[in-house]
Amino acid sequence: MKLTALLLTLHILGAVIWVGGMFAAYVCLRPAAGSLDGPQRLALWRGFFAKFFPWVWVAVLLLLVTGYWMMFATFGGFKGAPLYINLMQTLGLLMVALFVGLFHGPWLKFKRAVDAQDYATAGVQLNRIRQIIMINMPLGLLVVAIGGSGRFWG
Ligand code: HEM
């Protein structure tokens, strides 16, 4: 029981850090950074993502380890899991795949382009990052809603 409480706490913290960070980036920082000129804006995003993405890796690790641990400990494995857990798992894995793709593709290209002061390439890659976060952020909110409320309907 105490272990489940700890696992669930870590699971929720992972979700809050990841989804909350994407929300703050997309809904708050993006419009606020709009007034900066090109190189300054790109440097700001480079600094922000360089600090945020390591936390996303921690969150992903926490969510997966604790999620599957609870799946086996609470529901006895994949077969016993109710609908909302399966929805959370499927959408959660999609979120992880999108993040891994974002990290190894556009993010690394964006970082290198900003460092090389190639602002045209950096702009294109930042736009790709924005498009992926535009999908992953609402997806994250949906998964939180499903995970948090599922026990009452799933
Ligand atoms: C990818 C694999 C995942 C698995 C296997 C998984 C599994 C679980 C399990 C077993 C629970 C406990 C449910 C219960 O006891 O009623 C849970 C709760 C929860 N999960 Fe996940 N999860 C995953 C991903 C995610 C992701 C990506 C998020 C959010 C971004 C998330 C957010 C939540 C939330 C908000 C709760 C509810 C906490 C509560 O209010 O009780 N999960 N998850």
Short mmCIF file of N, CA and C and ligand atoms in Angstrom, two decimals:
data_model
loop_
_atom_site.label_atom_id
_atom_site.label_comp_id
_atom_site.label_asym_id
_atom_site.label_seq_id
_atom_site.Cartn_x
_atom_site.Cartn_y
_atom_site.Cartn_z
N MET A 1 0.83 -1.22 0.00
CA MET A 1 0.00 0.00 0.00
C MET A 1 0.86 1.26 0.00
N LYS A 2 1.89 1.23 0.93
CA LYS A 2 2.78 2.40 1.00
C LYS A 2 3.60 2.52 -0.27
N LEU A 3 4.00 1.37 -0.84
CA LEU A 3 4.79 1.39 -2.08
C LEU A 3 3.94 1.96 -3.22
N THR A 4 2.66 1.53 -3.27
CA THR A 4 1.77 2.05 -4.31
C THR A 4 1.61 3.56 -4.18
N ALA A 5 1.51 4.04 -2.94
CA ALA A 5 1.37 5.50 -2.72
C ALA A 5 2.61 6.22 -3.25
N LEU A 6 3.77 5.64 -3.01
CA LEU A 6 5.02 6.26 -3.48
C LEU A 6 5.09 6.23 -5.01
N LEU A 7 4.73 5.07 -5.60
CA LEU A 7 4.77 4.94 -7.06
C LEU A 7 3.82 5.94 -7.71
N LEU A 8 2.60 6.03 -7.15
CA LEU A 8 1.61 6.94 -7.73
C LEU A 8 2.07 8.39 -7.59
N THR A 9 2.69 8.72 -6.46
CA THR A 9 3.20 10.09 -6.26
C THR A 9 4.26 10.41 -7.31
N LEU A 10 5.20 9.50 -7.53
CA LEU A 10 6.25 9.75 -8.52
C LEU A 10 5.65 9.84 -9.93
N HIS A 11 4.65 9.00 -10.19
CA HIS A 11 3.96 9.00 -11.48
C HIS A 11 3.31 10.38 -11.73
N ILE A 12 2.60 10.86 -10.72
CA ILE A 12 1.92 12.15 -10.86
C ILE A 12 2.93 13.28 -11.01
N LEU A 13 4.03 13.23 -10.25
CA LEU A 13 5.05 14.28 -10.37
C LEU A 13 5.65 14.30 -11.78
N GLY A 14 5.88 13.10 -12.32
CA GLY A 14 6.39 13.02 -13.70
C GLY A 14 5.43 13.71 -14.67
N ALA A 15 4.13 13.42 -14.51
CA ALA A 15 3.12 14.01 -15.40
C ALA A 15 3.07 15.53 -15.24
N VAL A 16 3.12 16.00 -14.00
CA VAL A 16 3.02 17.45 -13.74
C VAL A 16 4.21 18.19 -14.35
N ILE A 17 5.41 17.64 -14.14
CA ILE A 17 6.61 18.31 -14.65
C ILE A 17 6.59 18.37 -16.18
N TRP A 18 6.28 17.24 -16.80
CA TRP A 18 6.33 17.18 -18.27
C TRP A 18 5.21 18.03 -18.90
N VAL A 19 3.97 17.76 -18.50
CA VAL A 19 2.84 18.43 -19.15
C VAL A 19 2.80 19.91 -18.75
N GLY A 20 3.08 20.19 -17.47
CA GLY A 20 3.11 21.59 -17.02
C GLY A 20 4.19 22.40 -17.74
N GLY A 21 5.34 21.77 -17.96
CA GLY A 21 6.44 22.46 -18.67
C GLY A 21 6.06 22.77 -20.10
N MET A 22 5.40 21.81 -20.76
CA MET A 22 4.97 22.05 -22.16
C MET A 22 3.92 23.15 -22.20
N PHE A 23 3.02 23.13 -21.22
CA PHE A 23 1.96 24.17 -21.18
C PHE A 23 2.59 25.56 -21.00
N ALA A 24 3.51 25.66 -20.05
CA ALA A 24 4.16 26.96 -19.79
C ALA A 24 4.92 27.43 -21.04
N ALA A 25 5.61 26.49 -21.71
CA ALA A 25 6.39 26.85 -22.89
C ALA A 25 5.47 27.35 -24.00
N TYR A 26 4.42 26.57 -24.27
CA TYR A 26 3.60 26.86 -25.44
C TYR A 26 2.63 28.03 -25.20
N VAL A 27 1.99 28.01 -24.05
CA VAL A 27 0.91 28.98 -23.83
C VAL A 27 1.45 30.30 -23.25
N CYS A 28 2.57 30.26 -22.51
CA CYS A 28 3.05 31.48 -21.84
C CYS A 28 4.34 32.03 -22.44
N LEU A 29 5.38 31.17 -22.54
CA LEU A 29 6.67 31.69 -23.00
C LEU A 29 6.65 32.08 -24.48
N ARG A 30 5.94 31.28 -25.29
CA ARG A 30 5.94 31.54 -26.73
C ARG A 30 5.42 32.94 -27.06
N PRO A 31 4.22 33.32 -26.60
CA PRO A 31 3.79 34.70 -26.89
C PRO A 31 4.68 35.75 -26.25
N ALA A 32 5.21 35.46 -25.04
CA ALA A 32 6.06 36.45 -24.37
C ALA A 32 7.37 36.67 -25.13
N ALA A 33 7.88 35.60 -25.77
CA ALA A 33 9.15 35.71 -26.50
C ALA A 33 8.98 36.33 -27.88
N GLY A 34 7.73 36.46 -28.30
CA GLY A 34 7.44 36.95 -29.65
C GLY A 34 7.98 38.34 -29.92
N SER A 35 8.17 39.15 -28.86
CA SER A 35 8.61 40.53 -29.05
C SER A 35 10.14 40.63 -29.24
N LEU A 36 10.86 39.53 -28.96
CA LEU A 36 12.32 39.57 -29.10
C LEU A 36 12.70 39.47 -30.59
N ASP A 37 13.90 39.99 -30.92
CA ASP A 37 14.32 39.82 -32.32
C ASP A 37 14.83 38.39 -32.53
N GLY A 38 14.99 37.98 -33.79
CA GLY A 38 15.27 36.59 -34.16
C GLY A 38 16.35 35.90 -33.33
N PRO A 39 17.62 36.34 -33.41
CA PRO A 39 18.70 35.64 -32.69
C PRO A 39 18.46 35.56 -31.17
N GLN A 40 17.92 36.62 -30.61
CA GLN A 40 17.65 36.62 -29.15
C GLN A 40 16.58 35.59 -28.79
N ARG A 41 15.54 35.55 -29.63
CA ARG A 41 14.44 34.62 -29.39
C ARG A 41 14.93 33.17 -29.51
N LEU A 42 15.74 32.91 -30.55
CA LEU A 42 16.27 31.55 -30.75
C LEU A 42 17.19 31.16 -29.60
N ALA A 43 17.99 32.12 -29.12
CA ALA A 43 18.89 31.82 -27.99
C ALA A 43 18.09 31.53 -26.72
N LEU A 44 16.98 32.26 -26.55
CA LEU A 44 16.13 32.01 -25.37
C LEU A 44 15.59 30.59 -25.41
N TRP A 45 15.06 30.18 -26.58
CA TRP A 45 14.50 28.82 -26.69
C TRP A 45 15.59 27.77 -26.53
N ARG A 46 16.78 28.07 -27.05
CA ARG A 46 17.87 27.10 -26.90
C ARG A 46 18.17 26.88 -25.41
N GLY A 47 18.22 27.99 -24.67
CA GLY A 47 18.48 27.90 -23.23
C GLY A 47 17.35 27.21 -22.49
N PHE A 48 16.12 27.54 -22.86
CA PHE A 48 14.96 26.94 -22.19
C PHE A 48 14.94 25.42 -22.40
N PHE A 49 15.04 24.99 -23.65
CA PHE A 49 14.97 23.54 -23.94
C PHE A 49 16.15 22.79 -23.33
N ALA A 50 17.32 23.43 -23.32
CA ALA A 50 18.50 22.76 -22.75
C ALA A 50 18.28 22.47 -21.27
N LYS A 51 17.51 23.32 -20.59
CA LYS A 51 17.19 23.08 -19.17
C LYS A 51 15.99 22.16 -19.00
N PHE A 52 15.02 22.27 -19.92
CA PHE A 52 13.75 21.53 -19.76
C PHE A 52 13.87 20.06 -20.16
N PHE A 53 14.54 19.78 -21.27
CA PHE A 53 14.52 18.41 -21.79
C PHE A 53 15.15 17.36 -20.85
N PRO A 54 16.23 17.67 -20.12
CA PRO A 54 16.70 16.66 -19.15
C PRO A 54 15.61 16.29 -18.14
N TRP A 55 14.80 17.28 -17.73
CA TRP A 55 13.70 17.00 -16.82
C TRP A 55 12.64 16.13 -17.48
N VAL A 56 12.44 16.35 -18.79
CA VAL A 56 11.46 15.51 -19.50
C VAL A 56 11.94 14.06 -19.52
N TRP A 57 13.26 13.84 -19.73
CA TRP A 57 13.78 12.47 -19.69
C TRP A 57 13.53 11.84 -18.31
N VAL A 58 13.74 12.60 -17.26
CA VAL A 58 13.48 12.10 -15.90
C VAL A 58 12.00 11.75 -15.77
N ALA A 59 11.13 12.67 -16.25
CA ALA A 59 9.68 12.45 -16.15
C ALA A 59 9.27 11.21 -16.93
N VAL A 60 9.81 11.04 -18.14
CA VAL A 60 9.46 9.88 -18.98
C VAL A 60 9.85 8.59 -18.26
N LEU A 61 11.06 8.60 -17.72
CA LEU A 61 11.54 7.41 -17.00
C LEU A 61 10.63 7.09 -15.81
N LEU A 62 10.30 8.13 -15.04
CA LEU A 62 9.43 7.94 -13.87
C LEU A 62 8.06 7.42 -14.29
N LEU A 63 7.48 8.04 -15.33
CA LEU A 63 6.14 7.64 -15.76
C LEU A 63 6.11 6.19 -16.22
N LEU A 64 7.12 5.79 -17.00
CA LEU A 64 7.11 4.43 -17.54
C LEU A 64 7.36 3.39 -16.43
N VAL A 65 8.40 3.64 -15.62
CA VAL A 65 8.74 2.65 -14.58
C VAL A 65 7.59 2.51 -13.58
N THR A 66 7.10 3.65 -13.07
CA THR A 66 6.04 3.58 -12.05
C THR A 66 4.73 3.10 -12.67
N GLY A 67 4.45 3.54 -13.93
CA GLY A 67 3.20 3.16 -14.59
C GLY A 67 3.11 1.66 -14.76
N TYR A 68 4.19 1.05 -15.30
CA TYR A 68 4.13 -0.41 -15.53
C TYR A 68 4.23 -1.18 -14.22
N TRP A 69 4.97 -0.62 -13.28
CA TRP A 69 5.04 -1.27 -11.95
C TRP A 69 3.63 -1.37 -11.35
N MET A 70 2.89 -0.22 -11.39
CA MET A 70 1.53 -0.21 -10.83
C MET A 70 0.60 -1.11 -11.64
N MET A 71 0.82 -1.13 -12.96
CA MET A 71 -0.01 -1.96 -13.82
C MET A 71 0.07 -3.42 -13.34
N PHE A 72 1.27 -3.88 -12.99
CA PHE A 72 1.43 -5.27 -12.54
C PHE A 72 1.03 -5.43 -11.07
N ALA A 73 1.43 -4.46 -10.24
CA ALA A 73 1.17 -4.59 -8.81
C ALA A 73 -0.33 -4.44 -8.50
N THR A 74 -1.00 -3.47 -9.16
CA THR A 74 -2.40 -3.17 -8.85
C THR A 74 -3.36 -4.02 -9.67
N PHE A 75 -3.03 -4.20 -10.97
CA PHE A 75 -4.01 -4.85 -11.86
C PHE A 75 -3.55 -6.24 -12.32
N GLY A 76 -2.41 -6.66 -11.85
CA GLY A 76 -1.93 -8.01 -12.16
C GLY A 76 -1.48 -8.21 -13.60
N GLY A 77 -1.12 -7.11 -14.28
CA GLY A 77 -0.57 -7.24 -15.64
C GLY A 77 -1.45 -6.62 -16.69
N PHE A 78 -1.10 -6.85 -17.96
CA PHE A 78 -1.80 -6.20 -19.08
C PHE A 78 -3.25 -6.66 -19.19
N LYS A 79 -3.49 -7.95 -18.93
CA LYS A 79 -4.85 -8.50 -19.13
C LYS A 79 -5.86 -7.91 -18.16
N GLY A 80 -5.41 -7.66 -16.91
CA GLY A 80 -6.34 -7.20 -15.89
C GLY A 80 -6.57 -5.69 -15.92
N ALA A 81 -5.85 -4.96 -16.79
CA ALA A 81 -5.93 -3.49 -16.77
C ALA A 81 -7.23 -2.99 -17.38
N PRO A 82 -7.92 -2.08 -16.69
CA PRO A 82 -9.17 -1.53 -17.25
C PRO A 82 -8.91 -0.60 -18.44
N LEU A 83 -10.01 -0.19 -19.08
CA LEU A 83 -9.92 0.63 -20.30
C LEU A 83 -9.07 1.88 -20.11
N TYR A 84 -9.27 2.60 -18.99
CA TYR A 84 -8.58 3.88 -18.84
C TYR A 84 -7.07 3.70 -18.72
N ILE A 85 -6.65 2.58 -18.14
CA ILE A 85 -5.20 2.31 -18.05
C ILE A 85 -4.64 2.02 -19.44
N ASN A 86 -5.41 1.28 -20.22
CA ASN A 86 -4.95 0.99 -21.58
C ASN A 86 -4.89 2.24 -22.44
N LEU A 87 -5.88 3.13 -22.26
CA LEU A 87 -5.87 4.40 -22.99
C LEU A 87 -4.64 5.22 -22.56
N MET A 88 -4.42 5.28 -21.24
CA MET A 88 -3.27 6.05 -20.71
C MET A 88 -1.97 5.51 -21.26
N GLN A 89 -1.87 4.19 -21.26
CA GLN A 89 -0.64 3.55 -21.72
C GLN A 89 -0.41 3.83 -23.21
N THR A 90 -1.46 3.67 -24.03
CA THR A 90 -1.30 3.86 -25.47
C THR A 90 -0.94 5.30 -25.80
N LEU A 91 -1.72 6.24 -25.22
CA LEU A 91 -1.44 7.66 -25.51
C LEU A 91 -0.11 8.08 -24.89
N GLY A 92 0.20 7.52 -23.71
CA GLY A 92 1.48 7.84 -23.04
C GLY A 92 2.65 7.38 -23.90
N LEU A 93 2.55 6.18 -24.48
CA LEU A 93 3.64 5.69 -25.34
C LEU A 93 3.77 6.55 -26.60
N LEU A 94 2.63 7.03 -27.11
CA LEU A 94 2.66 7.93 -28.27
C LEU A 94 3.39 9.23 -27.90
N MET A 95 3.08 9.75 -26.71
CA MET A 95 3.77 10.97 -26.24
C MET A 95 5.27 10.76 -26.13
N VAL A 96 5.65 9.60 -25.59
CA VAL A 96 7.08 9.31 -25.42
C VAL A 96 7.75 9.23 -26.79
N ALA A 97 7.09 8.55 -27.75
CA ALA A 97 7.65 8.41 -29.10
C ALA A 97 7.83 9.79 -29.74
N LEU A 98 6.83 10.66 -29.59
CA LEU A 98 6.93 12.01 -30.16
C LEU A 98 8.09 12.78 -29.52
N PHE A 99 8.24 12.63 -28.20
CA PHE A 99 9.33 13.34 -27.53
C PHE A 99 10.70 12.80 -27.98
N VAL A 100 10.82 11.48 -28.06
CA VAL A 100 12.12 10.90 -28.47
C VAL A 100 12.46 11.38 -29.89
N GLY A 101 11.46 11.41 -30.77
CA GLY A 101 11.68 11.90 -32.14
C GLY A 101 12.07 13.37 -32.14
N LEU A 102 11.37 14.16 -31.34
CA LEU A 102 11.67 15.60 -31.23
C LEU A 102 13.10 15.81 -30.74
N PHE A 103 13.48 15.03 -29.73
CA PHE A 103 14.80 15.22 -29.11
C PHE A 103 15.92 14.88 -30.09
N HIS A 104 15.81 13.71 -30.71
CA HIS A 104 16.92 13.27 -31.56
C HIS A 104 16.92 13.91 -32.94
N GLY A 105 15.77 14.47 -33.36
CA GLY A 105 15.71 15.14 -34.65
C GLY A 105 15.83 16.66 -34.51
N PRO A 106 14.67 17.34 -34.49
CA PRO A 106 14.67 18.80 -34.51
C PRO A 106 15.47 19.46 -33.38
N TRP A 107 15.42 18.92 -32.16
CA TRP A 107 16.13 19.59 -31.06
C TRP A 107 17.64 19.62 -31.30
N LEU A 108 18.24 18.47 -31.65
CA LEU A 108 19.70 18.45 -31.85
C LEU A 108 20.09 19.32 -33.04
N LYS A 109 19.27 19.31 -34.09
CA LYS A 109 19.56 20.17 -35.26
C LYS A 109 19.43 21.64 -34.88
N PHE A 110 18.38 21.95 -34.10
CA PHE A 110 18.14 23.33 -33.67
C PHE A 110 19.32 23.84 -32.83
N LYS A 111 19.73 23.00 -31.87
CA LYS A 111 20.81 23.39 -30.96
C LYS A 111 22.09 23.69 -31.76
N ARG A 112 22.43 22.77 -32.67
CA ARG A 112 23.66 22.96 -33.46
C ARG A 112 23.55 24.20 -34.34
N ALA A 113 22.36 24.43 -34.92
CA ALA A 113 22.18 25.59 -35.81
C ALA A 113 22.33 26.89 -35.03
N VAL A 114 21.74 26.96 -33.82
CA VAL A 114 21.87 28.20 -33.02
C VAL A 114 23.34 28.41 -32.67
N ASP A 115 24.03 27.35 -32.26
CA ASP A 115 25.44 27.48 -31.88
C ASP A 115 26.29 27.94 -33.06
N ALA A 116 25.89 27.53 -34.28
CA ALA A 116 26.65 27.92 -35.48
C ALA A 116 26.14 29.25 -36.04
N GLN A 117 25.20 29.87 -35.34
CA GLN A 117 24.56 31.12 -35.76
C GLN A 117 23.91 30.99 -37.14
N ASP A 118 23.44 29.77 -37.44
CA ASP A 118 22.69 29.54 -38.68
C ASP A 118 21.21 29.72 -38.32
N TYR A 119 20.77 30.96 -38.31
CA TYR A 119 19.43 31.26 -37.77
C TYR A 119 18.29 30.81 -38.69
N ALA A 120 18.57 30.71 -40.00
CA ALA A 120 17.52 30.25 -40.91
C ALA A 120 17.17 28.79 -40.59
N THR A 121 18.21 27.94 -40.48
CA THR A 121 17.96 26.53 -40.15
C THR A 121 17.34 26.40 -38.76
N ALA A 122 17.86 27.20 -37.82
CA ALA A 122 17.34 27.14 -36.44
C ALA A 122 15.84 27.46 -36.44
N GLY A 123 15.43 28.45 -37.23
CA GLY A 123 14.02 28.84 -37.30
C GLY A 123 13.15 27.69 -37.80
N VAL A 124 13.64 26.99 -38.83
CA VAL A 124 12.88 25.86 -39.39
C VAL A 124 12.74 24.75 -38.34
N GLN A 125 13.84 24.45 -37.63
CA GLN A 125 13.81 23.37 -36.64
C GLN A 125 12.94 23.75 -35.43
N LEU A 126 13.00 25.03 -35.03
CA LEU A 126 12.16 25.48 -33.91
C LEU A 126 10.69 25.31 -34.26
N ASN A 127 10.37 25.57 -35.53
CA ASN A 127 8.99 25.40 -35.96
C ASN A 127 8.56 23.93 -35.87
N ARG A 128 9.49 23.00 -36.19
CA ARG A 128 9.17 21.57 -36.06
C ARG A 128 8.93 21.22 -34.58
N ILE A 129 9.80 21.76 -33.71
CA ILE A 129 9.64 21.50 -32.27
C ILE A 129 8.26 22.02 -31.83
N ARG A 130 7.91 23.22 -32.29
CA ARG A 130 6.62 23.82 -31.92
C ARG A 130 5.47 22.92 -32.36
N GLN A 131 5.56 22.40 -33.59
CA GLN A 131 4.47 21.55 -34.11
C GLN A 131 4.31 20.28 -33.27
N ILE A 132 5.44 19.70 -32.85
CA ILE A 132 5.35 18.46 -32.06
C ILE A 132 4.78 18.77 -30.67
N ILE A 133 5.21 19.89 -30.08
CA ILE A 133 4.68 20.25 -28.75
C ILE A 133 3.20 20.62 -28.86
N MET A 134 2.80 21.17 -30.02
CA MET A 134 1.39 21.52 -30.22
C MET A 134 0.52 20.26 -30.19
N ILE A 135 1.10 19.11 -30.52
CA ILE A 135 0.37 17.83 -30.44
C ILE A 135 0.52 17.23 -29.04
N ASN A 136 1.76 17.24 -28.52
CA ASN A 136 2.04 16.52 -27.28
C ASN A 136 1.43 17.20 -26.05
N MET A 137 1.32 18.51 -26.08
CA MET A 137 0.78 19.22 -24.90
C MET A 137 -0.71 18.89 -24.68
N PRO A 138 -1.59 19.07 -25.71
CA PRO A 138 -2.99 18.66 -25.48
C PRO A 138 -3.14 17.17 -25.22
N LEU A 139 -2.27 16.37 -25.86
CA LEU A 139 -2.30 14.92 -25.61
C LEU A 139 -1.99 14.65 -24.14
N GLY A 140 -1.02 15.36 -23.60
CA GLY A 140 -0.65 15.22 -22.19
C GLY A 140 -1.80 15.61 -21.27
N LEU A 141 -2.48 16.71 -21.61
CA LEU A 141 -3.62 17.13 -20.78
C LEU A 141 -4.71 16.06 -20.81
N LEU A 142 -4.92 15.49 -21.99
CA LEU A 142 -5.94 14.43 -22.13
C LEU A 142 -5.56 13.21 -21.30
N VAL A 143 -4.27 12.82 -21.35
CA VAL A 143 -3.83 11.64 -20.60
C VAL A 143 -3.97 11.89 -19.09
N VAL A 144 -3.68 13.11 -18.64
CA VAL A 144 -3.85 13.44 -17.23
C VAL A 144 -5.33 13.33 -16.85
N ALA A 145 -6.21 13.84 -17.74
CA ALA A 145 -7.66 13.77 -17.45
C ALA A 145 -8.10 12.30 -17.39
N ILE A 146 -7.61 11.49 -18.33
CA ILE A 146 -7.99 10.06 -18.35
C ILE A 146 -7.44 9.35 -17.11
N GLY A 147 -6.15 9.57 -16.81
CA GLY A 147 -5.51 8.89 -15.67
C GLY A 147 -6.14 9.29 -14.34
N GLY A 148 -6.48 10.59 -14.23
CA GLY A 148 -7.01 11.10 -12.96
C GLY A 148 -8.46 10.72 -12.73
N SER A 149 -9.26 10.65 -13.81
CA SER A 149 -10.70 10.43 -13.63
C SER A 149 -11.13 9.01 -13.95
N GLY A 150 -10.23 8.24 -14.60
CA GLY A 150 -10.60 6.92 -15.14
C GLY A 150 -11.20 5.94 -14.16
N ARG A 151 -10.74 6.00 -12.92
CA ARG A 151 -11.25 5.02 -11.95
C ARG A 151 -12.75 5.16 -11.73
N PHE A 152 -13.34 6.33 -12.10
CA PHE A 152 -14.78 6.55 -11.90
C PHE A 152 -15.62 6.15 -13.12
N TRP A 153 -14.95 5.92 -14.25
CA TRP A 153 -15.71 5.54 -15.44
C TRP A 153 -15.13 4.35 -16.21
N GLY A 154 -13.81 4.06 -16.00
CA GLY A 154 -13.15 3.04 -16.83
C GLY A 154 -13.14 1.70 -16.15
C1 HEM B 1 2.96 5.03 -20.62
C2 HEM B 1 2.57 4.18 -19.73
C3 HEM B 1 1.71 4.47 -18.53
C4 HEM B 1 1.22 3.49 -17.72
C5 HEM B 1 1.46 2.00 -17.87
C6 HEM B 1 0.45 4.14 -16.69
C7 HEM B 1 -0.19 3.48 -15.64
C8 HEM B 1 -0.87 4.07 -14.61
C9 HEM B 1 -1.49 3.38 -13.49
C10 HEM B 1 -1.44 1.86 -13.28
C11 HEM B 1 -2.09 4.32 -12.71
C12 HEM B 1 -2.86 4.07 -11.42
C13 HEM B 1 -4.33 4.09 -11.71
C14 HEM B 1 -5.17 3.69 -10.54
O1 HEM B 1 -4.69 3.07 -9.59
O2 HEM B 1 -6.40 3.99 -10.60
C15 HEM B 1 -1.87 5.60 -13.32
C16 HEM B 1 -2.36 6.81 -12.85
C17 HEM B 1 -2.17 8.04 -13.45
N1 HEM B 1 -1.40 8.31 -14.58
FE1 HEM B 1 -0.47 6.90 -15.74
N2 HEM B 1 0.46 5.50 -16.88
C18 HEM B 1 1.23 5.75 -18.00
C19 HEM B 1 1.51 7.01 -18.54
C20 HEM B 1 1.02 8.20 -18.06
C21 HEM B 1 1.29 9.49 -18.64
C22 HEM B 1 2.16 9.74 -19.87
C23 HEM B 1 0.63 10.43 -17.88
C24 HEM B 1 0.54 11.92 -18.04
C25 HEM B 1 1.21 12.63 -18.89
C26 HEM B 1 -0.05 9.73 -16.83
C27 HEM B 1 -0.82 10.32 -15.85
C28 HEM B 1 -1.46 9.67 -14.82
C29 HEM B 1 -2.32 10.30 -13.84
C30 HEM B 1 -2.68 11.78 -13.76
C31 HEM B 1 -2.78 9.27 -13.00
C32 HEM B 1 -3.80 9.39 -11.88
C33 HEM B 1 -3.30 9.65 -10.58
C34 HEM B 1 -4.51 9.68 -9.63
O3 HEM B 1 -5.16 10.72 -9.55
O4 HEM B 1 -4.77 8.67 -9.00
N3 HEM B 1 0.22 8.38 -16.97
N4 HEM B 1 -1.12 5.43 -14.48
#
